[in-house]
Structures are given as structure tokens and as C-alpha cells.
Coordinates of C-alpha atoms in Angstrom, one line a residue:
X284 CA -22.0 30.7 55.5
X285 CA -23.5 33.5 53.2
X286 CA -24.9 36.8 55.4
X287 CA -28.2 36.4 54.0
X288 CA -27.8 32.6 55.3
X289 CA -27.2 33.5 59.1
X290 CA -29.5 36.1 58.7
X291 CA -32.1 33.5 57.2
X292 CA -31.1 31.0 60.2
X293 CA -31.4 33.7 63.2
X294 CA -34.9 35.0 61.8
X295 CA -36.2 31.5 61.8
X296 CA -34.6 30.8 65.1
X297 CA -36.7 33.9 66.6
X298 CA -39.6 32.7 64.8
X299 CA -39.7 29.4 66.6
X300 CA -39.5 31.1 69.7
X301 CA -42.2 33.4 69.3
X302 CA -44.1 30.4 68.1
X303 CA -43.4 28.9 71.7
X304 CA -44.1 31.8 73.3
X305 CA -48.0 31.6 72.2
X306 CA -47.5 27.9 73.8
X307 CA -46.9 26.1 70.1
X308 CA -45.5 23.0 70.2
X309 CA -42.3 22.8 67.6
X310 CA -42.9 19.7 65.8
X311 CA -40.6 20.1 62.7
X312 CA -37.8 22.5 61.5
X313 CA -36.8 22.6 57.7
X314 CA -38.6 19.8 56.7
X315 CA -38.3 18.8 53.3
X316 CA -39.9 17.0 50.9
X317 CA -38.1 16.7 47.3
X318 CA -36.7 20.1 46.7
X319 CA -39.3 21.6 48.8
X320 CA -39.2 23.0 52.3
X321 CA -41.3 24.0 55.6
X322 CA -39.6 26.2 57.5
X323 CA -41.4 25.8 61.2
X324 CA -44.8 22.7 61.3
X325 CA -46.0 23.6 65.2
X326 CA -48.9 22.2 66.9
X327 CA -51.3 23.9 69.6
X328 CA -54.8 22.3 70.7
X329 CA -55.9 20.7 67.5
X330 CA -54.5 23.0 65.0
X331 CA -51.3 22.0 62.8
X332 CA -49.6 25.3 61.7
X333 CA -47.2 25.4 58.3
X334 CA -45.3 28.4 58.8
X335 CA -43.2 30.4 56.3
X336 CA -40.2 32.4 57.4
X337 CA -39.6 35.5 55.8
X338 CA -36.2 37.5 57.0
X339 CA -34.7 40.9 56.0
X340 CA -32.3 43.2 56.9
X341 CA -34.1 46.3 55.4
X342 CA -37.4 46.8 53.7
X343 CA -35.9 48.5 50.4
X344 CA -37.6 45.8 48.4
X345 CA -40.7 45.3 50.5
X346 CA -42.0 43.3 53.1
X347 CA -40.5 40.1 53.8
X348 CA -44.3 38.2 53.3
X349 CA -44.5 39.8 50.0
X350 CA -42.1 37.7 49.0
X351 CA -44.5 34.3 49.8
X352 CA -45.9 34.3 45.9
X353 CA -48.4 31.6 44.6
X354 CA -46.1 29.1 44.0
X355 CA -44.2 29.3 47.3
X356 CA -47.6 28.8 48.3
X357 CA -48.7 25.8 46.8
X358 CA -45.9 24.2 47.6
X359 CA -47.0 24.3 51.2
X360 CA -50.1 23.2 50.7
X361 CA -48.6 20.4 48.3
X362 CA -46.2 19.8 51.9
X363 CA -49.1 20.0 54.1
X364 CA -50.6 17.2 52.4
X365 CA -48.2 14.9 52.4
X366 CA -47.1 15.5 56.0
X367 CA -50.8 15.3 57.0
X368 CA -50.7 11.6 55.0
X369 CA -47.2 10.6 56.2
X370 CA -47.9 11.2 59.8
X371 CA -51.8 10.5 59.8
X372 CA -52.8 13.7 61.2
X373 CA -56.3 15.0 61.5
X374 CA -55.6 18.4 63.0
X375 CA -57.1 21.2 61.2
X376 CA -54.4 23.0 58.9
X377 CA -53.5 26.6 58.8
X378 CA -50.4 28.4 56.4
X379 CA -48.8 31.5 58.6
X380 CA -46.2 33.3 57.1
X381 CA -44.1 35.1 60.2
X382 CA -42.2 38.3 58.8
X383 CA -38.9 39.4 60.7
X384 CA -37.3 42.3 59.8
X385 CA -34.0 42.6 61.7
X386 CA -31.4 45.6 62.3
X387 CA -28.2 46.0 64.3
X388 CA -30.0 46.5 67.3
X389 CA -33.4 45.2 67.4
X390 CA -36.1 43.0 65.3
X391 CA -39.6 43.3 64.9
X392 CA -41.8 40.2 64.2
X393 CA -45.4 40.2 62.2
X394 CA -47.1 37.0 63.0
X395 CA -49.7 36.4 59.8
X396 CA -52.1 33.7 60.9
X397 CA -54.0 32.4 58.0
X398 CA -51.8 34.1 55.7
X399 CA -53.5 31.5 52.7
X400 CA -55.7 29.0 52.0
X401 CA -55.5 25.6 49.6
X402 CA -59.3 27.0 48.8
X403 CA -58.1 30.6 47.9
X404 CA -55.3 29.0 45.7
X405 CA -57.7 26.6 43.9
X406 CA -59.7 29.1 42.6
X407 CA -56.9 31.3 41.4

């Protein structure tokens, strides 16, 4: 497997943690829909949370969430609707993107809650 791949893999695996750690409840890893994919759906006292992964090594080209454009992000909220449908959920919906930046020693996480909307991106 590719570096970027295992570092993709071990950033989400920390991200799920974390998740857990603020007692969410992992309901689906990578799951996909046509050629599209969640990385982390969690649940936690009524809310269903779509999260985005976002892993680097360094921050020479930016911050991993600045990498999350618009069309990354319609695509989850195209996902969220049909996994709300497919599953008959009624929770109430939120898009995080979780940013881990990860060095030989150490990793830092930034936990965005609410990173988007399906409002904000239907009036852009």
C-alpha cells in the first residue's frame, strides 16, 4: 500500500477513536455509495454525524480541512440523504470534518463540528 494510503488509514483510525472517546457510537466506516464515500457515520443521543477525514504529514500545502471543497461537500450531503432514506433515520444530521496532522512522533487532531451545511451549500 501507497504511504499516503497507510497514512490515510491510521489518521482515520485515530479519528474513530477520538469520535469514541466523546462517547460516539461508530455506526459505519468507508461507506460508499457509487463512487462516493463517508469516511466515519457515528451516532450520539439523537444526532447522526457524517464525518470527513482529512490526513497529512505536513502542512506545506495547508490544512488538511481546506482540502473539503464544495463538491466533496455535496457529495456528503447527497450520502447523507440516502443513508438517512436507506436506513429510515430521523436523527438530526451534522457534516464534521476531523483534521489530523501526523509527524514521526506525535499527531494533533482538530475536531470541526458543523464544518457545513446542505442550507449553506444550496445557496451557493
Amino acid at each position: 500500500m501507497a504511504e499516503h494510503n497507510d497514512t490515510g488509514k491510521r489518521g482515520e483510525e485515530l479519528a474513530r477513536r477520538h469520535l469514541e472517546e466523546q462517547g460516539f457510537a461508530i455506526v459505519e466506516t468507508n461507506w460508499r455509495r457509487g463512487k462516493y464515500e463517508v469516511d466515519i457515520i457515528a451516532y450520539k443521543e439523537g444526532l447522526i454525524v457524517f464525518a470527513e477525514v482529512k490526513t497529512r504529514s505536513n502542512l506545506g500545502f495547508g490544512n488538511p480541512e481546506e482540502f473539503v471543497d464544495h463538491e466533496k461537500q455535496r457529495a456528503y450531503v447527497r450520502m447523507a440523504n440516502a443513508y438517512v432514506i436507506k436506513h429510515q433515520r430521523e436523527e438530526e444530521v451534522r457534516f464534521d470534518i476531523i483534521s489530523v496532522v501526523m509527524t514521526a512522533n506525535s499527531y494533533r487532531i482538530e475536531h470541526i463540528e458543523g464544518a457545513f451545511s446542505a442550507v449553506e451549500l444550496g445557496r451557493r
